[in-house]
PDB file of C-alpha atoms in Angstrom:
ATOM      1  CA  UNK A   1      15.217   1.227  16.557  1.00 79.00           C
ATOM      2  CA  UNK A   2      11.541   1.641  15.120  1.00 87.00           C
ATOM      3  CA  UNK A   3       9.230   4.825  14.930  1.00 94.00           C
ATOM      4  CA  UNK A   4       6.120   5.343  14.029  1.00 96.00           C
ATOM      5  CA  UNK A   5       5.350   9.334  13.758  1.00 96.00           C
ATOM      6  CA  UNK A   6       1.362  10.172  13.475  1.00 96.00           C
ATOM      7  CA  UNK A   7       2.315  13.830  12.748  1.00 93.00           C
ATOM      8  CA  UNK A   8      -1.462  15.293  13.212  1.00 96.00           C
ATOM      9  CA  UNK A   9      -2.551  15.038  16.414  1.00 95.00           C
ATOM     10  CA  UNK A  10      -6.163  15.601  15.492  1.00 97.00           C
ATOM     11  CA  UNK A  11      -8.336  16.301  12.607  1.00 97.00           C
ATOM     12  CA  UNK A  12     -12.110  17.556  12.395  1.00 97.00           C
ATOM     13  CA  UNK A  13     -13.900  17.800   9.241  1.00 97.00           C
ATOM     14  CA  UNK A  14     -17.609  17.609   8.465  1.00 97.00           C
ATOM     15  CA  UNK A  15     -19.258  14.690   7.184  1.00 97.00           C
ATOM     16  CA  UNK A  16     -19.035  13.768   3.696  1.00 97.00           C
ATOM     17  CA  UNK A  17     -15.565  15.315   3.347  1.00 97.00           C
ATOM     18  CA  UNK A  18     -12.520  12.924   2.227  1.00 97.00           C
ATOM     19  CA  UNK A  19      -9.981  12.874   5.270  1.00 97.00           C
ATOM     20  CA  UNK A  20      -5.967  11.623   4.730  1.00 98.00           C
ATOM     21  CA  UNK A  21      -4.526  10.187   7.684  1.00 98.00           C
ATOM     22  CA  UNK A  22      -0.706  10.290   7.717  1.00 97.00           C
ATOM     23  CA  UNK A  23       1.789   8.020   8.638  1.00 98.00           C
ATOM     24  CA  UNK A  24       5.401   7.651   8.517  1.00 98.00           C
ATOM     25  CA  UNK A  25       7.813   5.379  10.068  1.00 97.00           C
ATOM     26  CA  UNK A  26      11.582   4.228  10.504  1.00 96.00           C
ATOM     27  CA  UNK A  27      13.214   0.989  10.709  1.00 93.00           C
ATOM     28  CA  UNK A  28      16.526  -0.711   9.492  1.00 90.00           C
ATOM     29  CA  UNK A  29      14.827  -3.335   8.624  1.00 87.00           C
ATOM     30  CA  UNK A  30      14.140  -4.830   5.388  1.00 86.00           C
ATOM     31  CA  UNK A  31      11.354  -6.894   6.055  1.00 88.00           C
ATOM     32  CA  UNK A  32       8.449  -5.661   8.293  1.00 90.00           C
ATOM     33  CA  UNK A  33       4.364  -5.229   8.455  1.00 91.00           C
ATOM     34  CA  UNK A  34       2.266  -1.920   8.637  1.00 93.00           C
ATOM     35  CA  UNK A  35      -0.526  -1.403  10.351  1.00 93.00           C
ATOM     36  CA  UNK A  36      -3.460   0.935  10.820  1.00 96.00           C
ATOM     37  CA  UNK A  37      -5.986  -0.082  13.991  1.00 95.00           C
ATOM     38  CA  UNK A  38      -9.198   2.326  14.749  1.00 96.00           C
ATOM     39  CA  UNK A  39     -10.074   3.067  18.152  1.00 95.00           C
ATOM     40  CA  UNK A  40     -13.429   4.059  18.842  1.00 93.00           C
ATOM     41  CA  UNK A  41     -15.322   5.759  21.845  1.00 89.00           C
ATOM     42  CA  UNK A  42     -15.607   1.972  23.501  1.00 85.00           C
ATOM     43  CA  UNK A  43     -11.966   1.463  23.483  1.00 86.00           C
ATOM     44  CA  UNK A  44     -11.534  -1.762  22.011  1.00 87.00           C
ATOM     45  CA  UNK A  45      -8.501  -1.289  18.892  1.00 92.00           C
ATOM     46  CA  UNK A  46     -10.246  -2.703  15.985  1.00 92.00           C
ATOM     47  CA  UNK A  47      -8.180  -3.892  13.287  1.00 91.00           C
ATOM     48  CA  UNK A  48      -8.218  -2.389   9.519  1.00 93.00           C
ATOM     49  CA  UNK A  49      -5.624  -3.714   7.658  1.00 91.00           C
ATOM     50  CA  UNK A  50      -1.606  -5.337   7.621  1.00 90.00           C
ATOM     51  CA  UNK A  51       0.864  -4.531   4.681  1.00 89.00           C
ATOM     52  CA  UNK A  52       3.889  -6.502   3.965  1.00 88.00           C
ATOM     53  CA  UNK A  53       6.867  -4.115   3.156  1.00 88.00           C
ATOM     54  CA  UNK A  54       7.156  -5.890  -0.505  1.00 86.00           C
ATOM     55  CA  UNK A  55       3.967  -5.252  -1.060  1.00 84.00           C
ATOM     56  CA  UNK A  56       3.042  -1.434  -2.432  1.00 82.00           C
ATOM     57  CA  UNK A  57       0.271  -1.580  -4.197  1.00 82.00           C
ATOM     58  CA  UNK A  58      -2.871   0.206  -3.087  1.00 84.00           C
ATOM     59  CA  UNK A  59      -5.107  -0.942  -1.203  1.00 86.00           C
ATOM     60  CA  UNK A  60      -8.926  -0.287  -1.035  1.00 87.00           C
ATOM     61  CA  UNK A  61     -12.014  -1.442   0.782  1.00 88.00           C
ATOM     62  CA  UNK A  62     -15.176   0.265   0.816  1.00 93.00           C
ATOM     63  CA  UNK A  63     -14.118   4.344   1.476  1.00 94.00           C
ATOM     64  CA  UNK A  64     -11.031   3.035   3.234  1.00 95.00           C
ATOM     65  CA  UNK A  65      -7.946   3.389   0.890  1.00 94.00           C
ATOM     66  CA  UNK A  66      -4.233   2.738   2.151  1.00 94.00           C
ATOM     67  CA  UNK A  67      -1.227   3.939  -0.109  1.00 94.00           C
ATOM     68  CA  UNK A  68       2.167   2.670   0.876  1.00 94.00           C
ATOM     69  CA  UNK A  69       5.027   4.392  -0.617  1.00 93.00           C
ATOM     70  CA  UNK A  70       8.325   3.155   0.450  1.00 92.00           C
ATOM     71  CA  UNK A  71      10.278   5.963  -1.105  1.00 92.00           C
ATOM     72  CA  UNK A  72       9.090   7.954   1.561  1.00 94.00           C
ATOM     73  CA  UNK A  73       8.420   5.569   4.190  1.00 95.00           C
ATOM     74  CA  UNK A  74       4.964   6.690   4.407  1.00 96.00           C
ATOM     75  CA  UNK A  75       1.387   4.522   5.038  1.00 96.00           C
ATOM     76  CA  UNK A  76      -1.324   6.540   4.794  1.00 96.00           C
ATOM     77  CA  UNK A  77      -4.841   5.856   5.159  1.00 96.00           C
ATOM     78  CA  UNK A  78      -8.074   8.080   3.662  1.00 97.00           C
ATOM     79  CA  UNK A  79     -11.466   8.066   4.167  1.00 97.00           C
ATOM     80  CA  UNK A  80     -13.861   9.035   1.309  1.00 96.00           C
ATOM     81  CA  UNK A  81     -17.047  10.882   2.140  1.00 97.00           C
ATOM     82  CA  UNK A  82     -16.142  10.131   5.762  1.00 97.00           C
ATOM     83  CA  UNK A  83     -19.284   9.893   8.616  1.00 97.00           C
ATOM     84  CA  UNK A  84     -20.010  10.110  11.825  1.00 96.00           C
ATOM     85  CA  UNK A  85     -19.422   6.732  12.839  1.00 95.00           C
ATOM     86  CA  UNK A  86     -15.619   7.433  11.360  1.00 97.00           C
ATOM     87  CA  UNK A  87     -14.989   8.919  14.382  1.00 97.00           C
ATOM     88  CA  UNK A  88     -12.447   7.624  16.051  1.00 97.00           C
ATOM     89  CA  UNK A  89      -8.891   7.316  17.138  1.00 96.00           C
ATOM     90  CA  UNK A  90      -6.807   5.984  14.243  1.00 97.00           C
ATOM     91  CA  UNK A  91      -3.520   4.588  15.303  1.00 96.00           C
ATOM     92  CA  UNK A  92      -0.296   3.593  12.743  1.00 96.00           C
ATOM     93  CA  UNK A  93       2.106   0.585  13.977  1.00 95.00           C
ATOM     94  CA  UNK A  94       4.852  -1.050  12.773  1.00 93.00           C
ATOM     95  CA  UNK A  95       6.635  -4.809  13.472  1.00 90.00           C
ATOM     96  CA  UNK A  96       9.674  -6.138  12.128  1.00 82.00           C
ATOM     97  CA  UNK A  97       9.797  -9.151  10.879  1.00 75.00           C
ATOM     98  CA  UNK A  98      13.355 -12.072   9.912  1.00 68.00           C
ATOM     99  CA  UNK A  99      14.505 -12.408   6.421  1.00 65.00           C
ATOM    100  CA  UNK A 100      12.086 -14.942   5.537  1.00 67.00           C
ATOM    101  CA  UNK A 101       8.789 -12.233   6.083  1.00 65.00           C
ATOM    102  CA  UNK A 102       8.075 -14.095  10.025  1.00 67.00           C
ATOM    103  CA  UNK A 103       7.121 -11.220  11.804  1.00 68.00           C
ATOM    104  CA  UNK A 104       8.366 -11.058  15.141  1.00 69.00           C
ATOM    105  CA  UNK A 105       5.114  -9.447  16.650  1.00 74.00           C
ATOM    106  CA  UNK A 106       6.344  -6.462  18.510  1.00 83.00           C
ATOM    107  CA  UNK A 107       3.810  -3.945  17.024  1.00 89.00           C
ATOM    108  CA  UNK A 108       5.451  -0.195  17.692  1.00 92.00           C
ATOM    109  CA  UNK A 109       2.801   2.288  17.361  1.00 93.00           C
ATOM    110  CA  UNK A 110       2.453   6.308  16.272  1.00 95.00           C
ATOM    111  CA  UNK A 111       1.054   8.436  18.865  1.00 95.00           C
ATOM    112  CA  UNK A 112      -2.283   8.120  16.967  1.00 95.00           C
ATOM    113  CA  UNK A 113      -4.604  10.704  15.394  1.00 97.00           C
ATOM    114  CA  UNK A 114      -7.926  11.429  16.778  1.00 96.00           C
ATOM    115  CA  UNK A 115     -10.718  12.129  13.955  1.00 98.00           C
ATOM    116  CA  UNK A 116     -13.902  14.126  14.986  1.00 97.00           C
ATOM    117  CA  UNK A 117     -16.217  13.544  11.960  1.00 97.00           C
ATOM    118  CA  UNK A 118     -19.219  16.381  12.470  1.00 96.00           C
ATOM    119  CA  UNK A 119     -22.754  15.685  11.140  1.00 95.00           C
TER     120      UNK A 119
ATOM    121  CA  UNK B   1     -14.709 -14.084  15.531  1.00 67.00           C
ATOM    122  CA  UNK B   2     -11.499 -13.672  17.952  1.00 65.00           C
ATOM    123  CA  UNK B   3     -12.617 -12.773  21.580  1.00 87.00           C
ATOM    124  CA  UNK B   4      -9.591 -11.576  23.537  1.00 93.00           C
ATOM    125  CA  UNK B   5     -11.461 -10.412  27.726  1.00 94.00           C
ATOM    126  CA  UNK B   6     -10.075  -8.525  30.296  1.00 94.00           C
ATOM    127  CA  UNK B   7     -11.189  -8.927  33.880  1.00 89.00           C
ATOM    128  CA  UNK B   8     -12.036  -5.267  34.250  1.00 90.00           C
ATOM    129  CA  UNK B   9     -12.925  -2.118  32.465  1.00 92.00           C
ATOM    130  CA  UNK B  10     -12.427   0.079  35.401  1.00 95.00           C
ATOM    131  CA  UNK B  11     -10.031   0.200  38.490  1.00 96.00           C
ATOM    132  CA  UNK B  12      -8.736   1.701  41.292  1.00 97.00           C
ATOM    133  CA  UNK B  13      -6.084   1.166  43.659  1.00 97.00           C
ATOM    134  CA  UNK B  14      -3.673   2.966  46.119  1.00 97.00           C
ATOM    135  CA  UNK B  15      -0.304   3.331  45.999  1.00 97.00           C
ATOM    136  CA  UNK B  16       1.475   0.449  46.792  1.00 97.00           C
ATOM    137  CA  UNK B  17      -0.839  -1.904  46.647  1.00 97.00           C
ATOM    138  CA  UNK B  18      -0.303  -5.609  44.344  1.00 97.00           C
ATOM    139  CA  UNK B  19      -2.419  -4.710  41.444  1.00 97.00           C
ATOM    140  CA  UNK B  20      -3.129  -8.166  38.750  1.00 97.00           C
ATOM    141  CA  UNK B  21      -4.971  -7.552  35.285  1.00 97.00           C
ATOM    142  CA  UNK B  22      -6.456 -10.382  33.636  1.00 96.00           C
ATOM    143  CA  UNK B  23      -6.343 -10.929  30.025  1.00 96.00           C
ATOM    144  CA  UNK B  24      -7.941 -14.310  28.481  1.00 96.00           C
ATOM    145  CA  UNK B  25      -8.295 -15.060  24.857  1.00 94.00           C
ATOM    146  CA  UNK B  26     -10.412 -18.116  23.748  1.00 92.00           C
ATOM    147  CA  UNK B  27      -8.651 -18.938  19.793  1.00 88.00           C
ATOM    148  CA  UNK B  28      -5.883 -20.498  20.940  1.00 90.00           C
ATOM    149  CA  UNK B  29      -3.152 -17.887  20.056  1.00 89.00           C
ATOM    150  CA  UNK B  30       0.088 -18.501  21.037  1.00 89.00           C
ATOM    151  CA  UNK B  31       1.530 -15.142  21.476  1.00 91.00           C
ATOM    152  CA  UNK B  32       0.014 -12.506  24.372  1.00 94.00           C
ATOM    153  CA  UNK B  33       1.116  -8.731  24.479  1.00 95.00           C
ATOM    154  CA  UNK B  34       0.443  -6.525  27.222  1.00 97.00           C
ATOM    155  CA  UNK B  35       0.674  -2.726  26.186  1.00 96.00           C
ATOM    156  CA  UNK B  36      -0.141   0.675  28.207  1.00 96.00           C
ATOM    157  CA  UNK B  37      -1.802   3.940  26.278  1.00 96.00           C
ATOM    158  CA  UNK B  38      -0.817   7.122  27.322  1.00 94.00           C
ATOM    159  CA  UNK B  39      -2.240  10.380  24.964  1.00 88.00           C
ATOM    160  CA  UNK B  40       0.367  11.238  23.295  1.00 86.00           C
ATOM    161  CA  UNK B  41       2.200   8.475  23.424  1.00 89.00           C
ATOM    162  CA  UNK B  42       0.214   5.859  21.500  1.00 90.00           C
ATOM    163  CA  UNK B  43       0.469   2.426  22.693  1.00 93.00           C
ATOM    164  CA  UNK B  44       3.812   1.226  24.005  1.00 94.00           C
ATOM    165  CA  UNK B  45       4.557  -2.967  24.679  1.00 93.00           C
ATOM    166  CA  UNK B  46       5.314  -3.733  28.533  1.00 96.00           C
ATOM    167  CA  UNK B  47       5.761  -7.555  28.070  1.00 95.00           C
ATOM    168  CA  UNK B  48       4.601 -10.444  25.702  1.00 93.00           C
ATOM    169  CA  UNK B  49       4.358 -14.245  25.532  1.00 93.00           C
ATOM    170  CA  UNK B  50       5.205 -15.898  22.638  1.00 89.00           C
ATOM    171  CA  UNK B  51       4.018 -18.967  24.531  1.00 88.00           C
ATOM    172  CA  UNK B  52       2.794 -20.728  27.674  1.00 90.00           C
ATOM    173  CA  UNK B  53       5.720 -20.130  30.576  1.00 88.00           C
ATOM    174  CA  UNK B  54       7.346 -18.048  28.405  1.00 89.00           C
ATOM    175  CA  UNK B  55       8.132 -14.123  28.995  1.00 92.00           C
ATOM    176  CA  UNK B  56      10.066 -11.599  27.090  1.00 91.00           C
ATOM    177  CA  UNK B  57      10.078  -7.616  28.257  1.00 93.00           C
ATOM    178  CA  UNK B  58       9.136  -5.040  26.096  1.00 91.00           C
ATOM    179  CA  UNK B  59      10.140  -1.430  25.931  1.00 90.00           C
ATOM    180  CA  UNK B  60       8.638   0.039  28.991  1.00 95.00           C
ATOM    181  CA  UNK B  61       8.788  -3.950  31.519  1.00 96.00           C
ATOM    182  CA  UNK B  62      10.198  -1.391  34.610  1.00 96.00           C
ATOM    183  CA  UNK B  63       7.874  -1.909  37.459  1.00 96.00           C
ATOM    184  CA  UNK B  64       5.690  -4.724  35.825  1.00 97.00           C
ATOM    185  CA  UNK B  65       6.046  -8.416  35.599  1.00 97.00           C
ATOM    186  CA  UNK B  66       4.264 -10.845  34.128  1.00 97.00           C
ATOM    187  CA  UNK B  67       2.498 -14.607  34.243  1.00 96.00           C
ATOM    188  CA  UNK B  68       0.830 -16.700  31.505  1.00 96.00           C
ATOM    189  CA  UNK B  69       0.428 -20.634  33.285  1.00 94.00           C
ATOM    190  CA  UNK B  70      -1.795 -21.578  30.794  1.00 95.00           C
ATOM    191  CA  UNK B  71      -1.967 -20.754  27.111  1.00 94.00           C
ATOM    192  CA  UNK B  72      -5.447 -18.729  27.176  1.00 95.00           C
ATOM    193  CA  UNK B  73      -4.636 -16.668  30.186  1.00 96.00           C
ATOM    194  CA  UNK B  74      -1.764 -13.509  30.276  1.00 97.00           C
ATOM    195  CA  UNK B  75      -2.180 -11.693  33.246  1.00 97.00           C
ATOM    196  CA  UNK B  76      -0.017  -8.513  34.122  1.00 97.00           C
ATOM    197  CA  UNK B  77       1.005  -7.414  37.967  1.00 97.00           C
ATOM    198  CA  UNK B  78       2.058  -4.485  39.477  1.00 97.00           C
ATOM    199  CA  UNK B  79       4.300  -5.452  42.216  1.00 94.00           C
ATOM    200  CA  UNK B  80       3.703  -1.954  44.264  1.00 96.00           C
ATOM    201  CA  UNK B  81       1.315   0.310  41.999  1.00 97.00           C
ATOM    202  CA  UNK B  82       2.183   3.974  41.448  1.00 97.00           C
ATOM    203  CA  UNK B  83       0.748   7.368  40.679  1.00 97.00           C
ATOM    204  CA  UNK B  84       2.607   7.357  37.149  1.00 96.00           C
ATOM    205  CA  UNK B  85       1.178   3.900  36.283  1.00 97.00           C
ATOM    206  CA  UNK B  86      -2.224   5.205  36.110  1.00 98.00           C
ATOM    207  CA  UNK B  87      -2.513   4.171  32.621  1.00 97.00           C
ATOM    208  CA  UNK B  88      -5.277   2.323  30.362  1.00 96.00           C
ATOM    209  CA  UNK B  89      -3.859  -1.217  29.959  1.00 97.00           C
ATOM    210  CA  UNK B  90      -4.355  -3.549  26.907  1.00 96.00           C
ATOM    211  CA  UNK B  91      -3.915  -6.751  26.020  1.00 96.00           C
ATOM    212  CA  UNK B  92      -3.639  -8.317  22.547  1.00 94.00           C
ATOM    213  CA  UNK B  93      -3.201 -12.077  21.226  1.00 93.00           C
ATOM    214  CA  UNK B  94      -2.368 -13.529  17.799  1.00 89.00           C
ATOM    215  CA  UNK B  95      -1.614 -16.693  16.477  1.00 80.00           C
ATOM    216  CA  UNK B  96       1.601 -16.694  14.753  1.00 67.00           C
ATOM    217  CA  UNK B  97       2.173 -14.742  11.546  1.00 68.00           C
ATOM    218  CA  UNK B  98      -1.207 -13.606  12.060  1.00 70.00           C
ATOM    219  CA  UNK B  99      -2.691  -9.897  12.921  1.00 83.00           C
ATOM    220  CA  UNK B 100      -3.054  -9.244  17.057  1.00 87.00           C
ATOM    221  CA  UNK B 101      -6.602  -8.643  17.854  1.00 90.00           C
ATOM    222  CA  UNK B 102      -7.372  -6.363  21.124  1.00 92.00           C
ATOM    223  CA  UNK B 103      -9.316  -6.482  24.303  1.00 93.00           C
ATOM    224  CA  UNK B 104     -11.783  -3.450  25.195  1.00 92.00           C
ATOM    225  CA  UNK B 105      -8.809  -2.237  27.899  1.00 94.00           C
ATOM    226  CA  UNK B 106      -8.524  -1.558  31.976  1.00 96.00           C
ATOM    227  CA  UNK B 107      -8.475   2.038  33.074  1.00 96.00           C
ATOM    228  CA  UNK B 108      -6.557   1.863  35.679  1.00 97.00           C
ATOM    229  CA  UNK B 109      -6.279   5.357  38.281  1.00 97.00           C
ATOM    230  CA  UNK B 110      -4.000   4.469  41.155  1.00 97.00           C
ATOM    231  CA  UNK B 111      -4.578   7.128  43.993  1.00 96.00           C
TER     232      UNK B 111
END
């Protein structure tokens, strides 16, 4: 079975502070796809970014940085100088996927974190 | 840009009552998912599609089924709606391999 544990339930910081997100997960599998997806006030899950479990490097875009360590099955996600607008609910997810890196879909997601980003 | 729509933002019903949510995507995706958020308890997967006619239950299906007749259109019933399926529903599509994209979610209160 898969889990996805979001360990911080929520986080408030002020703006302009750098905020870690944590994430860590189980599966048996060898072979499987990380996810982070940002939720904001309108509800719609907006997509950030998919890892492939053979892929560690580090990831950055913008202030969004993702570091995957598979040591300790962890995906974590941080903001740099984080605003307003970052605020959100930030959800983790996880889908297996065969032998051959097909993913099979099923997205299993943490319980999500909810980030209050004050001016 | 992927548009995934779902008939309503907001609903209410009574116990009992035949409840369907609409979910239509217009990219073509093959696969449909149909989750429920609950605080606390992230997003769990009722059903999905990997394609048209084609159903396979997810980790919560009890009380639920599902329809997709044509490839754009996934819609999830509740046969007799309950008090503990009060819920926000979503619905998510991807084409195969790819990344599922979301629609903006029903709120569903039955009373």
């Amino acid at each position: 079975a898969q889990k996805v544990t979001q360990a911080q339930t929520e986080i408030s910081v002020v703006e302009k502070e750098d905020v870690t997100l944590d994430c860590v997960y189980e599966t048996r599998d060898t072979t499987y796809y990380l996810f982070w997806y940002k939720q904001p006030p309108s509800g719609e899950l907006v997509f950030l970014i998919r890892r492939n479990s053979f892929d560690e490097q580090n990831e950055i875009s913008g202030r969004y940085s993702w570091n995957f360590q598979k040591s300790t099955s962890s995906f974590n996600f941080t903001i740099t100088a984080s605003q307003v607008v970052d605020s959100a609910v930030y959800f983790c997810a996880l889908s297996a996927a065969n032998a051959g890196g097909t993913s099979y879909g099923k997205l299993t997601f943490g319980q999500g974190t909810i980030l209050t980003v004050h001016p | 840009d992927v548009k995934v729509t779902q008939s309503s933002r907001y609903l209410v019903k009574r116990t009992g009552e035949k409840v369907f949510l609409e979910c239509v995507q217009d990219m073509d995706h093959e696969n449909m998912f149909w989750y429920r958020q609950d605080p606390g308890l992230g997003l769990r997967l009722i059903y999905f599609s990997y394609d048209v006619k084609m159903k396979e239950k997810g980790d919560i299906p009890e009380g639920y089924s599902v329809s997709r007749e044509k490839k754009e259109r996934f819609s999830l019933i509740l046969e007799s709606a309950s008090t503990n399926q009060t819920s926000m529903y979503l619905c998510a599509s991807r084409q195969t391999e790819d990344t599922q994209y979301f629609g903006p979610g029903t709120r569903l209160t039955v009373l």
